[in-house]
Each structure stands twice: as structure tokens, then as C-alpha cells.
Amino acid sequence: MENLQTNPPDWSILMPVLPEKGARPQALYTEIRRLIEEGGLPPGAKLPTTRDLAARFSLSRGAAVAAYEMLVADGFAEARVGAGTYVARAVPNTGGRPVRARTRPPEPQGPLPGALGCTTADEATIRTFRTLLNRHLTQPSARHYHYGDPAGGEDLRVEIAAYLRAARGVRCEPDQVIMTSGTQQALDLVIRSLLRPGDAVWVEDPCYPMAKAALADAGLALTAVPVDAEGMDVAAVEALQPQARAAYVTPSHQYPLGVTLTMPRRLKLIDWARRNDAFIIEDDYDSELRFSGRPLTSLQGIDGEGRVIYVGTFSKTLMPGFRIGYMVVPRLLVGRILEVRRLTDRFPSTLFESALAEFLRDGHFSAHIKRARRRVRAARDGLIGVLENAGMAVTTPEQGLHMVVEAPPGRSDAEHVLLAAAHGFGLRALSPMYHGGAGRQGLVSGFSGFPAEVLTAAAARWVGAFREG
């Protein structure tokens, strides 16, 4: 039978119009859009992949991605999941003449720029994981062929314990580390193992909605503890509601306000837990992504009483799709939590654990974090520039992947969220995160998961929209 070969697509039509090496995404966007308007690229034509475009014409892949995002945002292209990017079948009618950039939002293809919980692809990291996973698939260990340890593989727990001791001052040994699929599973294991319906639990006010929902859904009696510039106000709540079985906190980078729990309050919280035979669930949210200085040592690291359950995840540092996190558990709770784990999902992915253990051991994770910090910081600074130029009050976050912005006057924060979404920018209202849903007006914006140019363009569309009234 004849061996059929598929010829690669011919993108020579783009050759005369592509900008010089290193050109900004706006220039690339302008030239491709002109080709579409003039009929050089007909409706429905498939555009080259961003990787192919970058390789063939000596562009950065980030420039190609950003240009395509802008084409989609303005209605000249369509991104089809798993299939690529195509010229839109209904191209905006511009008569072939240059026009002012449209403010019509992109058709939803996933989270909008500015949405929370997004991470940015890192080609070096993906390439390394591909190599590691291929190696373990080519020469699979016997451990992949039977049910594993409910705590997770020892090789990975050894590496995570070493990393947490060095980076976060956590006091732990590998036998205290339990692998999870993320923060929500860790919370579920704690609730099932330690708490009963009706138990009192302190939560921050405002609070991470998913954690609060998990605790409330378990029938726990939640006490909202005010958060100010120093974090959770332990003294205020202790005077009113001293008895509780547990407290949930995000001390390194409070969600959503972004403040850090001060050392005096950390010590007071640990002392409260000791005196009341209570436990602290420390969600070490965004601790690795700090842009200047070192963060305070974890709560767990200054706890000498075994009162802190430390929870972390690779969702923000690597990607949510990996579905891998961890918890460090006081020894008196290890057996109880592992028994619950056995009765739920048995054990985590051994294949991915093996690859991640090597990724940590060989120094790839540290290199990845350095690259991520640079990338995210650039996006943060670009977004702040757009917002400050519009006269909005923004506190520059020194850590994490989001910021709180004062809502511009004339609309509620919830109304601004709708307006931003209508123009392709993802925001979250601050006020519903307070107990009772009627707290401080504000907007929470993420600054990861998208090229800086795409993020700032989306923010500028929203700014333009509310300025126009």
C-alpha cells in the first residue's frame, strides 16, 4: 500500500507581512488582521499554530499567542479547543479599511484574562515533564501495577518534606506528609477525620469561598473573624467566641485581601489552639510566588505543640491540571486521616508522583519558580500600569497571583464584574466574600495565566467601557 505523507501547510502568504524579529504582538495582530480584511485569508481558513508561526518567522511564541488572543477578542479569529485557531466565519465588516480596535469581547473559550486560578504554560517545564513521564512509561516500576500507599509514594514525600523544611521552615518528616489532589481534598480529609457537624470553626472574613463552602456544607458552625492589615484579628474573636474546634487561615497571603498574618498574631493563634485543644488548618496559599524578600516562616514551623495542619498545592506553581497537593499532619492525626483516605480514593497517581519526585530532586522546580516569578511580575506590573493610569487605587502585591482594586465609583463591584466580563476581562467581586455577602466594595483581579499584553489589553477594554459610561 502506498505510503501517504501529509505535506505541512504553506504559510508563505504571511511572509510578506510579518513584522521583523522581536516585533510586538500588536504589530503581528495588525498585519494578520489586514490579510483577513483584504481576503488573503478567507473565512474558515486555519491559521498556523503559534509554535509554527514563532519557529518559521523568528518570533517569540508569547508574541504569537498574544496576537491570536487579540484576533479572537476582536472577532477576526476563532479558537477551537483541540483543533487550533481559524479565521472567523463571520468576519467583522470593516470595508477593508483600518478601523479603531473593537471593544467587543472574545467569545468564551475558557477563563478570561484577569480570572483567578490560572497559571501560565512554561515550555521548559512541560518539556522536562514530558521527558520524565516518558521515561517512567517506557520503563515502568512495579509500584505502578498495584494499589499504592494512601499517603503517597515515599520518594515524593521525602522530596516534599525536604523542600518544605528549606523553603517554608516546616517541621516535618516524610511520614507526616500525605499527598492529595489539592486543597479541597485536604480540607475534606480534615473535616471527615477531625470534625463533626455542629463543631465550631473560625474562618477569616473575608474568606476563600471554596474553603468556606466545604466547611459550611459539612454542617460546621462557622465564626467569621475580621481580617485587617495584620491578618486575622485573633483577639477580637477570642473575646466573643473563644471555643472552637479548629480555625482555617491563609496566613502567608490572605485570600482575598493579600495581607500577611503578623508574627504576634501567629503566636497568639497558636497559643489559643494549645489552650483550647483546637487545630489550625494553615492553607499556605501562594507562598512560593513572592517578588521581594522572604515570607515569614509558616505557622506550622513555629508550632511546638502539634496543633497545625499544613496544606499546600502545586496548582499555582505548576498547573491545576496536574491535580497534586500535599498536607503535613501532626503525628497524632496521621493514622486517622490515612484511614479516611483509604476509604475514599485509595491512593494518588504513582506515575505522576515518580516524575514529580525527580523534578524536585534534580532542581527543576527551583528553576521553574524563578521563571514563573519573572513572568508573573511582568504581568502584574503591566496590569497595575493600566489601572493606575485610569486613576484606580491599587496596592502592589509583593506575593501571589492576584490583587485587590478599589471599585471605580458609579457601579457596585458586582456590576463592574459583569461589565468587565462583557468586554473580555475577568474580575471577581470582593463584597460577596465577606460573611453575609455585604462587605467592602472591591474587585479581585488575577495576573497570571495570560501573556502580559493580553492581560493589559483586556483591562484596557474594561477601563474604556466604564469611562464611556
mmCIF file of N, CA and C in Angstrom, residues 29-157:
data_model
loop_
_atom_site.group_PDB
_atom_site.id
_atom_site.type_symbol
_atom_site.label_atom_id
_atom_site.label_comp_id
_atom_site.label_asym_id
_atom_site.label_seq_id
_atom_site.Cartn_x
_atom_site.Cartn_y
_atom_site.Cartn_z
ATOM 1 N N TYR A 29 -0.595 41.241 15.175
ATOM 2 C CA TYR A 29 -2.059 41.257 15.112
ATOM 3 C C TYR A 29 -2.543 42.129 13.949
ATOM 4 N N THR A 30 -1.951 43.325 13.799
ATOM 5 C CA THR A 30 -2.387 44.271 12.773
ATOM 6 C C THR A 30 -2.220 43.701 11.377
ATOM 7 N N GLU A 31 -1.085 43.036 11.131
ATOM 8 C CA GLU A 31 -0.821 42.532 9.796
ATOM 9 C C GLU A 31 -1.698 41.327 9.452
ATOM 10 N N ILE A 32 -1.887 40.424 10.406
ATOM 11 C CA ILE A 32 -2.755 39.268 10.140
ATOM 12 C C ILE A 32 -4.200 39.732 9.958
ATOM 13 N N ARG A 33 -4.609 40.689 10.762
ATOM 14 C CA ARG A 33 -5.970 41.218 10.611
ATOM 15 C C ARG A 33 -6.147 41.856 9.233
ATOM 16 N N ARG A 34 -5.121 42.583 8.747
ATOM 17 C CA ARG A 34 -5.219 43.211 7.430
ATOM 18 C C ARG A 34 -5.385 42.155 6.336
ATOM 19 N N LEU A 35 -4.630 41.041 6.463
ATOM 20 C CA LEU A 35 -4.780 39.960 5.492
ATOM 21 C C LEU A 35 -6.200 39.404 5.491
ATOM 22 N N ILE A 36 -6.766 39.258 6.670
ATOM 23 C CA ILE A 36 -8.141 38.738 6.776
ATOM 24 C C ILE A 36 -9.115 39.716 6.128
ATOM 25 N N GLU A 37 -8.961 41.024 6.443
ATOM 26 C CA GLU A 37 -9.888 42.023 5.915
ATOM 27 C C GLU A 37 -9.822 42.111 4.393
ATOM 28 N N GLU A 38 -8.610 41.925 3.832
ATOM 29 C CA GLU A 38 -8.436 42.055 2.388
ATOM 30 C C GLU A 38 -8.683 40.753 1.629
ATOM 31 N N GLY A 39 -9.032 39.679 2.374
ATOM 32 C CA GLY A 39 -9.374 38.427 1.717
ATOM 33 C C GLY A 39 -8.219 37.496 1.469
ATOM 34 N N GLY A 40 -7.021 37.882 1.885
ATOM 35 C CA GLY A 40 -5.875 36.993 1.713
ATOM 36 C C GLY A 40 -6.005 35.718 2.526
ATOM 37 N N LEU A 41 -6.684 35.809 3.634
ATOM 38 C CA LEU A 41 -7.012 34.637 4.464
ATOM 39 C C LEU A 41 -8.534 34.580 4.541
ATOM 40 N N PRO A 42 -9.165 33.649 3.862
ATOM 41 C CA PRO A 42 -10.627 33.626 3.786
ATOM 42 C C PRO A 42 -11.257 33.117 5.083
ATOM 43 N N PRO A 43 -12.531 33.412 5.304
ATOM 44 C CA PRO A 43 -13.244 32.891 6.470
ATOM 45 C C PRO A 43 -13.138 31.375 6.557
ATOM 46 N N GLY A 44 -12.866 30.877 7.765
ATOM 47 C CA GLY A 44 -12.758 29.445 7.988
ATOM 48 C C GLY A 44 -11.374 28.882 7.768
ATOM 49 N N ALA A 45 -10.423 29.688 7.222
ATOM 50 C CA ALA A 45 -9.068 29.189 6.986
ATOM 51 C C ALA A 45 -8.364 28.952 8.317
ATOM 52 N N LYS A 46 -7.618 27.851 8.369
ATOM 53 C CA LYS A 46 -6.887 27.552 9.597
ATOM 54 C C LYS A 46 -5.603 28.363 9.644
ATOM 55 N N LEU A 47 -5.358 28.991 10.783
ATOM 56 C CA LEU A 47 -4.128 29.760 10.974
ATOM 57 C C LEU A 47 -3.021 28.830 11.465
ATOM 58 N N PRO A 48 -1.770 29.189 11.228
ATOM 59 C CA PRO A 48 -0.681 28.344 11.727
ATOM 60 C C PRO A 48 -0.713 28.269 13.246
ATOM 61 N N THR A 49 -0.179 27.200 13.809
ATOM 62 C CA THR A 49 -0.061 27.130 15.261
ATOM 63 C C THR A 49 0.904 28.198 15.728
ATOM 64 N N THR A 50 0.759 28.629 16.954
ATOM 65 C CA THR A 50 1.665 29.655 17.486
ATOM 66 C C THR A 50 3.100 29.155 17.502
ATOM 67 N N ARG A 51 3.276 27.876 17.779
ATOM 68 C CA ARG A 51 4.628 27.313 17.778
ATOM 69 C C ARG A 51 5.234 27.371 16.368
ATOM 70 N N ASP A 52 4.422 27.004 15.348
ATOM 71 C CA ASP A 52 4.898 27.010 13.973
ATOM 72 C C ASP A 52 5.198 28.437 13.521
ATOM 73 N N LEU A 53 4.302 29.348 13.856
ATOM 74 C CA LEU A 53 4.483 30.745 13.480
ATOM 75 C C LEU A 53 5.773 31.303 14.076
ATOM 76 N N ALA A 54 5.999 31.014 15.352
ATOM 77 C CA ALA A 54 7.190 31.523 16.033
ATOM 78 C C ALA A 54 8.463 30.931 15.428
ATOM 79 N N ALA A 55 8.438 29.610 15.159
ATOM 80 C CA ALA A 55 9.639 28.948 14.647
ATOM 81 C C ALA A 55 9.985 29.400 13.232
ATOM 82 N N ARG A 56 8.965 29.540 12.367
ATOM 83 C CA ARG A 56 9.217 29.850 10.961
ATOM 84 C C ARG A 56 9.681 31.281 10.744
ATOM 85 N N PHE A 57 9.226 32.202 11.593
ATOM 86 C CA PHE A 57 9.494 33.616 11.326
ATOM 87 C C PHE A 57 10.264 34.304 12.456
ATOM 88 N N SER A 58 10.945 33.503 13.305
ATOM 89 C CA SER A 58 11.830 34.044 14.348
ATOM 90 C C SER A 58 11.113 35.017 15.269
ATOM 91 N N LEU A 59 9.909 34.626 15.683
ATOM 92 C CA LEU A 59 9.150 35.412 16.652
ATOM 93 C C LEU A 59 9.173 34.692 17.990
ATOM 94 N N SER A 60 8.913 35.417 19.059
ATOM 95 C CA SER A 60 8.710 34.736 20.338
ATOM 96 C C SER A 60 7.331 34.093 20.306
ATOM 97 N N ARG A 61 7.204 32.951 20.951
ATOM 98 C CA ARG A 61 5.893 32.300 20.946
ATOM 99 C C ARG A 61 4.874 33.137 21.725
ATOM 100 N N GLY A 62 5.356 33.845 22.761
ATOM 101 C CA GLY A 62 4.450 34.709 23.515
ATOM 102 C C GLY A 62 3.824 35.783 22.641
ATOM 103 N N ALA A 63 4.608 36.326 21.671
ATOM 104 C CA ALA A 63 4.071 37.331 20.760
ATOM 105 C C ALA A 63 2.983 36.725 19.882
ATOM 106 N N ALA A 64 3.221 35.501 19.405
ATOM 107 C CA ALA A 64 2.224 34.840 18.564
ATOM 108 C C ALA A 64 0.946 34.550 19.342
ATOM 109 N N VAL A 65 1.086 34.049 20.568
ATOM 110 C CA VAL A 65 -0.088 33.748 21.406
ATOM 111 C C VAL A 65 -0.893 35.017 21.661
ATOM 112 N N ALA A 66 -0.191 36.100 22.031
ATOM 113 C CA ALA A 66 -0.883 37.354 22.335
ATOM 114 C C ALA A 66 -1.610 37.903 21.111
ATOM 115 N N ALA A 67 -0.975 37.817 19.921
ATOM 116 C CA ALA A 67 -1.617 38.306 18.705
ATOM 117 C C ALA A 67 -2.895 37.526 18.415
ATOM 118 N N TYR A 68 -2.831 36.196 18.578
ATOM 119 C CA TYR A 68 -4.023 35.375 18.338
ATOM 120 C C TYR A 68 -5.125 35.710 19.343
ATOM 121 N N GLU A 69 -4.737 35.943 20.590
ATOM 122 C CA GLU A 69 -5.745 36.302 21.593
ATOM 123 C C GLU A 69 -6.469 37.584 21.186
ATOM 124 N N MET A 70 -5.713 38.550 20.661
ATOM 125 C CA MET A 70 -6.335 39.804 20.250
ATOM 126 C C MET A 70 -7.229 39.616 19.024
ATOM 127 N N LEU A 71 -6.807 38.745 18.098
ATOM 128 C CA LEU A 71 -7.642 38.458 16.935
ATOM 129 C C LEU A 71 -8.964 37.817 17.358
ATOM 130 N N VAL A 72 -8.890 36.890 18.308
ATOM 131 C CA VAL A 72 -10.109 36.262 18.831
ATOM 132 C C VAL A 72 -10.970 37.292 19.542
ATOM 133 N N ALA A 73 -10.312 38.146 20.348
ATOM 134 C CA ALA A 73 -11.056 39.147 21.115
ATOM 135 C C ALA A 73 -11.827 40.104 20.211
ATOM 136 N N ASP A 74 -11.258 40.447 19.063
ATOM 137 C CA ASP A 74 -11.902 41.404 18.161
ATOM 138 C C ASP A 74 -12.754 40.746 17.089
ATOM 139 N N GLY A 75 -12.943 39.426 17.179
ATOM 140 C CA GLY A 75 -13.876 38.749 16.291
ATOM 141 C C GLY A 75 -13.323 38.335 14.946
ATOM 142 N N PHE A 76 -11.986 38.424 14.750
ATOM 143 C CA PHE A 76 -11.394 38.052 13.471
ATOM 144 C C PHE A 76 -10.937 36.597 13.433
ATOM 145 N N ALA A 77 -10.899 35.936 14.562
ATOM 146 C CA ALA A 77 -10.469 34.540 14.605
ATOM 147 C C ALA A 77 -11.287 33.794 15.645
ATOM 148 N N GLU A 78 -11.263 32.473 15.522
ATOM 149 C CA GLU A 78 -11.966 31.593 16.457
ATOM 150 C C GLU A 78 -10.991 30.545 16.952
ATOM 151 N N ALA A 79 -10.923 30.371 18.257
ATOM 152 C CA ALA A 79 -10.090 29.320 18.835
ATOM 153 C C ALA A 79 -10.980 28.119 19.110
ATOM 154 N N ARG A 80 -10.661 26.990 18.504
ATOM 155 C CA ARG A 80 -11.445 25.774 18.683
ATOM 156 C C ARG A 80 -10.640 24.801 19.517
ATOM 157 N N VAL A 81 -11.204 24.423 20.649
ATOM 158 C CA VAL A 81 -10.497 23.568 21.592
ATOM 159 C C VAL A 81 -10.052 22.278 20.923
ATOM 160 N N GLY A 82 -8.746 22.014 20.997
ATOM 161 C CA GLY A 82 -8.193 20.792 20.446
ATOM 162 C C GLY A 82 -7.992 20.799 18.943
ATOM 163 N N ALA A 83 -8.403 21.871 18.266
ATOM 164 C CA ALA A 83 -8.313 21.904 16.809
ATOM 165 C C ALA A 83 -7.429 23.023 16.282
ATOM 166 N N GLY A 84 -7.267 24.098 17.023
ATOM 167 C CA GLY A 84 -6.431 25.198 16.577
ATOM 168 C C GLY A 84 -7.200 26.493 16.458
ATOM 169 N N THR A 85 -6.606 27.448 15.742
ATOM 170 C CA THR A 85 -7.195 28.772 15.562
ATOM 171 C C THR A 85 -7.517 28.986 14.092
ATOM 172 N N TYR A 86 -8.716 29.510 13.823
ATOM 173 C CA TYR A 86 -9.215 29.669 12.466
ATOM 174 C C TYR A 86 -9.673 31.107 12.246
ATOM 175 N N VAL A 87 -9.613 31.538 10.990
ATOM 176 C CA VAL A 87 -10.236 32.813 10.639
ATOM 177 C C VAL A 87 -11.733 32.678 10.908
ATOM 178 N N ALA A 88 -12.311 33.684 11.538
ATOM 179 C CA ALA A 88 -13.735 33.630 11.883
ATOM 180 C C ALA A 88 -14.585 33.509 10.616
ATOM 181 N N ARG A 89 -15.657 32.734 10.719
ATOM 182 C CA ARG A 89 -16.543 32.563 9.568
ATOM 183 C C ARG A 89 -17.373 33.823 9.316
ATOM 184 N N ALA A 90 -17.604 34.595 10.350
ATOM 185 C CA ALA A 90 -18.318 35.872 10.200
ATOM 186 C C ALA A 90 -17.367 36.976 10.632
ATOM 187 N N VAL A 91 -16.535 37.415 9.697
ATOM 188 C CA VAL A 91 -15.528 38.435 9.996
ATOM 189 C C VAL A 91 -16.202 39.792 10.122
ATOM 190 N N PRO A 92 -15.828 40.606 11.114
ATOM 191 C CA PRO A 92 -16.424 41.951 11.233
ATOM 192 C C PRO A 92 -16.290 42.733 9.933
ATOM 193 N N ASN A 93 -17.345 43.422 9.552
ATOM 194 C CA ASN A 93 -17.370 44.166 8.285
ATOM 195 C C ASN A 93 -16.700 45.519 8.480
ATOM 196 N N THR A 94 -15.470 45.651 7.952
ATOM 197 C CA THR A 94 -14.734 46.908 8.084
ATOM 198 C C THR A 94 -14.511 47.572 6.732
ATOM 199 N N GLY A 95 -14.983 46.947 5.664
ATOM 200 C CA GLY A 95 -14.815 47.536 4.344
ATOM 201 C C GLY A 95 -13.381 47.559 3.876
ATOM 202 N N GLY A 96 -12.516 46.742 4.519
ATOM 203 C CA GLY A 96 -11.124 46.701 4.113
ATOM 204 C C GLY A 96 -10.321 47.889 4.572
ATOM 205 N N ARG A 97 -10.933 48.796 5.353
ATOM 206 C CA ARG A 97 -10.214 49.996 5.792
ATOM 207 C C ARG A 97 -9.821 49.840 7.254
ATOM 208 N N PRO A 98 -8.671 50.425 7.655
ATOM 209 C CA PRO A 98 -8.284 50.378 9.071
ATOM 210 C C PRO A 98 -9.346 51.027 9.933
ATOM 211 N N VAL A 99 -9.651 50.406 11.050
ATOM 212 C CA VAL A 99 -10.652 50.954 11.965
ATOM 213 C C VAL A 99 -10.100 50.904 13.376
ATOM 214 N N ARG A 100 -10.742 51.688 14.255
ATOM 215 C CA ARG A 100 -10.344 51.653 15.657
ATOM 216 C C ARG A 100 -10.636 50.274 16.236
ATOM 217 N N ALA A 101 -9.751 49.791 17.099
ATOM 218 C CA ALA A 101 -9.915 48.453 17.657
ATOM 219 C C ALA A 101 -11.295 48.301 18.281
ATOM 220 N N ARG A 102 -11.960 47.208 17.962
ATOM 221 C CA ARG A 102 -13.280 46.948 18.511
ATOM 222 C C ARG A 102 -13.181 46.599 19.985
ATOM 223 N N THR A 103 -14.255 46.885 20.723
ATOM 224 C CA THR A 103 -14.271 46.559 22.148
ATOM 225 C C THR A 103 -15.154 45.359 22.429
ATOM 226 N N ARG A 104 -15.630 44.695 21.354
ATOM 227 C CA ARG A 104 -16.446 43.507 21.571
ATOM 228 C C ARG A 104 -15.610 42.431 22.236
ATOM 229 N N PRO A 105 -16.153 41.754 23.251
ATOM 230 C CA PRO A 105 -15.367 40.767 23.980
ATOM 231 C C PRO A 105 -15.137 39.511 23.165
ATOM 232 N N PRO A 106 -14.153 38.720 23.551
ATOM 233 C CA PRO A 106 -13.960 37.441 22.883
ATOM 234 C C PRO A 106 -15.087 36.479 23.224
ATOM 235 N N GLU A 107 -15.377 35.586 22.309
ATOM 236 C CA GLU A 107 -16.309 34.515 22.637
ATOM 237 C C GLU A 107 -15.675 33.641 23.717
ATOM 238 N N PRO A 108 -16.425 33.230 24.732
ATOM 239 C CA PRO A 108 -15.828 32.454 25.823
ATOM 240 C C PRO A 108 -15.178 31.170 25.322
ATOM 241 N N GLN A 109 -13.891 31.022 25.569
ATOM 242 C CA GLN A 109 -13.154 29.815 25.217
ATOM 243 C C GLN A 109 -12.478 29.239 26.463
ATOM 244 N N GLY A 110 -12.896 29.683 27.625
ATOM 245 C CA GLY A 110 -12.231 29.338 28.876
ATOM 246 C C GLY A 110 -12.169 30.582 29.741
ATOM 247 N N PRO A 111 -11.350 30.579 30.777
ATOM 248 C CA PRO A 111 -11.250 31.743 31.660
ATOM 249 C C PRO A 111 -10.798 32.987 30.901
ATOM 250 N N LEU A 112 -11.330 34.124 31.290
ATOM 251 C CA LEU A 112 -10.933 35.393 30.696
ATOM 252 C C LEU A 112 -9.637 35.883 31.326
ATOM 253 N N PRO A 113 -8.870 36.693 30.601
ATOM 254 C CA PRO A 113 -7.702 37.325 31.218
ATOM 255 C C PRO A 113 -8.124 38.091 32.474
ATOM 256 N N GLY A 114 -7.378 37.901 33.557
ATOM 257 C CA GLY A 114 -7.730 38.504 34.834
ATOM 258 C C GLY A 114 -8.422 37.540 35.782
ATOM 259 N N ALA A 115 -8.892 36.395 35.249
ATOM 260 C CA ALA A 115 -9.551 35.409 36.098
ATOM 261 C C ALA A 115 -8.556 34.811 37.091
ATOM 262 N N LEU A 116 -9.075 34.372 38.210
ATOM 263 C CA LEU A 116 -8.237 33.767 39.244
ATOM 264 C C LEU A 116 -8.053 32.279 38.963
ATOM 265 N N GLY A 117 -7.003 31.705 39.546
ATOM 266 C CA GLY A 117 -6.787 30.271 39.449
ATOM 267 C C GLY A 117 -6.179 29.813 38.142
ATOM 268 N N CYS A 118 -5.533 30.730 37.396
ATOM 269 C CA CYS A 118 -4.898 30.357 36.134
ATOM 270 C C CYS A 118 -3.380 30.390 36.288
ATOM 271 N N THR A 119 -2.708 29.498 35.596
ATOM 272 C CA THR A 119 -1.254 29.542 35.546
ATOM 273 C C THR A 119 -0.811 29.626 34.091
ATOM 274 N N THR A 120 0.440 30.012 33.893
ATOM 275 C CA THR A 120 0.976 30.216 32.554
ATOM 276 C C THR A 120 1.839 29.038 32.143
ATOM 277 N N ALA A 121 1.654 28.592 30.919
ATOM 278 C CA ALA A 121 2.453 27.482 30.413
ATOM 279 C C ALA A 121 3.933 27.859 30.389
ATOM 280 N N ASP A 122 4.771 26.921 30.759
ATOM 281 C CA ASP A 122 6.218 27.104 30.763
ATOM 282 C C ASP A 122 6.798 26.001 29.897
ATOM 283 N N GLU A 123 7.307 26.373 28.718
ATOM 284 C CA GLU A 123 7.749 25.369 27.753
ATOM 285 C C GLU A 123 8.864 24.486 28.309
ATOM 286 N N ALA A 124 9.804 25.079 29.066
ATOM 287 C CA ALA A 124 10.893 24.283 29.632
ATOM 288 C C ALA A 124 10.363 23.254 30.621
ATOM 289 N N THR A 125 9.402 23.661 31.438
ATOM 290 C CA THR A 125 8.821 22.742 32.415
ATOM 291 C C THR A 125 8.047 21.622 31.731
ATOM 292 N N ILE A 126 7.239 21.966 30.743
ATOM 293 C CA ILE A 126 6.476 20.947 30.020
ATOM 294 C C ILE A 126 7.417 19.960 29.347
ATOM 295 N N ARG A 127 8.468 20.474 28.748
ATOM 296 C CA ARG A 127 9.435 19.607 28.079
ATOM 297 C C ARG A 127 10.094 18.644 29.077
ATOM 298 N N THR A 128 10.427 19.144 30.250
ATOM 299 C CA THR A 128 11.055 18.292 31.264
ATOM 300 C C THR A 128 10.095 17.216 31.750
ATOM 301 N N PHE A 129 8.846 17.610 32.012
ATOM 302 C CA PHE A 129 7.862 16.626 32.470
ATOM 303 C C PHE A 129 7.585 15.582 31.391
ATOM 304 N N ARG A 130 7.571 16.011 30.150
ATOM 305 C CA ARG A 130 7.356 15.049 29.063
ATOM 306 C C ARG A 130 8.456 13.985 29.072
ATOM 307 N N THR A 131 9.688 14.448 29.262
ATOM 308 C CA THR A 131 10.813 13.507 29.307
ATOM 309 C C THR A 131 10.696 12.563 30.497
ATOM 310 N N LEU A 132 10.379 13.108 31.655
ATOM 311 C CA LEU A 132 10.290 12.290 32.866
ATOM 312 C C LEU A 132 9.147 11.278 32.771
ATOM 313 N N LEU A 133 7.990 11.732 32.308
ATOM 314 C CA LEU A 133 6.850 10.823 32.199
ATOM 315 C C LEU A 133 7.113 9.736 31.161
ATOM 316 N N ASN A 134 7.723 10.115 30.041
ATOM 317 C CA ASN A 134 8.056 9.109 29.022
ATOM 318 C C ASN A 134 8.997 8.049 29.581
ATOM 319 N N ARG A 135 9.944 8.484 30.379
ATOM 320 C CA ARG A 135 10.889 7.538 30.969
ATOM 321 C C ARG A 135 10.166 6.537 31.862
ATOM 322 N N HIS A 136 9.217 7.029 32.671
ATOM 323 C CA HIS A 136 8.521 6.124 33.586
ATOM 324 C C HIS A 136 7.491 5.256 32.863
ATOM 325 N N LEU A 137 7.022 5.700 31.725
ATOM 326 C CA LEU A 137 6.137 4.858 30.930
ATOM 327 C C LEU A 137 6.916 3.806 30.135
ATOM 328 N N THR A 138 8.126 4.188 29.707
ATOM 329 C CA THR A 138 8.953 3.254 28.945
ATOM 330 C C THR A 138 9.525 2.155 29.821
ATOM 331 N N GLN A 139 9.910 2.555 31.038
ATOM 332 C CA GLN A 139 10.471 1.594 31.992
ATOM 333 C C GLN A 139 9.682 1.665 33.292
ATOM 334 N N PRO A 140 8.431 1.218 33.270
ATOM 335 C CA PRO A 140 7.562 1.388 34.442
ATOM 336 C C PRO A 140 8.015 0.560 35.643
ATOM 337 N N SER A 141 7.919 1.193 36.793
ATOM 338 C CA SER A 141 8.232 0.498 38.042
ATOM 339 C C SER A 141 7.100 -0.466 38.403
ATOM 340 N N ALA A 142 7.441 -1.474 39.173
ATOM 341 C CA ALA A 142 6.429 -2.432 39.621
ATOM 342 C C ALA A 142 5.363 -1.773 40.475
ATOM 343 N N ARG A 143 5.696 -0.634 41.114
ATOM 344 C CA ARG A 143 4.725 0.025 42.005
ATOM 345 C C ARG A 143 3.511 0.536 41.248
ATOM 346 N N HIS A 144 3.639 0.734 39.922
ATOM 347 C CA HIS A 144 2.509 1.234 39.144
ATOM 348 C C HIS A 144 1.472 0.159 38.872
ATOM 349 N N TYR A 145 1.783 -1.093 39.179
ATOM 350 C CA TYR A 145 0.900 -2.208 38.833
ATOM 351 C C TYR A 145 0.120 -2.760 40.025
ATOM 352 N N HIS A 146 0.175 -2.064 41.142
ATOM 353 C CA HIS A 146 -0.647 -2.477 42.289
ATOM 354 C C HIS A 146 -1.063 -1.239 43.067
ATOM 355 N N TYR A 147 -2.019 -1.416 43.964
ATOM 356 C CA TYR A 147 -2.508 -0.296 44.753
ATOM 357 C C TYR A 147 -1.399 0.217 45.655
ATOM 358 N N GLY A 148 -1.300 1.554 45.724
ATOM 359 C CA GLY A 148 -0.180 2.164 46.422
ATOM 360 C C GLY A 148 -0.495 2.598 47.843
ATOM 361 N N ASP A 149 0.457 3.299 48.415
ATOM 362 C CA ASP A 149 0.359 3.817 49.777
ATOM 363 C C ASP A 149 -0.646 4.967 49.789
ATOM 364 N N PRO A 150 -1.631 4.959 50.694
ATOM 365 C CA PRO A 150 -2.604 6.055 50.731
ATOM 366 C C PRO A 150 -1.965 7.403 51.044
ATOM 367 N N ALA A 151 -0.774 7.400 51.641
ATOM 368 C CA ALA A 151 -0.080 8.659 51.910
ATOM 369 C C ALA A 151 0.625 9.192 50.675
ATOM 370 N N GLY A 152 0.838 8.330 49.680
ATOM 371 C CA GLY A 152 1.614 8.709 48.510
ATOM 372 C C GLY A 152 2.974 8.042 48.532
ATOM 373 N N GLY A 153 3.666 8.093 47.399
ATOM 374 C CA GLY A 153 4.965 7.451 47.289
ATOM 375 C C GLY A 153 6.007 8.056 48.217
ATOM 376 N N GLU A 154 6.827 7.201 48.803
ATOM 377 C CA GLU A 154 7.825 7.695 49.749
ATOM 378 C C GLU A 154 8.843 8.604 49.066
ATOM 379 N N ASP A 155 9.204 8.303 47.805
ATOM 380 C CA ASP A 155 10.199 9.130 47.127
ATOM 381 C C ASP A 155 9.744 10.577 47.018
ATOM 382 N N LEU A 156 8.471 10.794 46.696
ATOM 383 C CA LEU A 156 7.959 12.155 46.583
ATOM 384 C C LEU A 156 7.807 12.800 47.961
ATOM 385 N N ARG A 157 7.356 12.040 48.938
ATOM 386 C CA ARG A 157 7.184 12.607 50.278
ATOM 387 C C ARG A 157 8.525 13.025 50.877
#
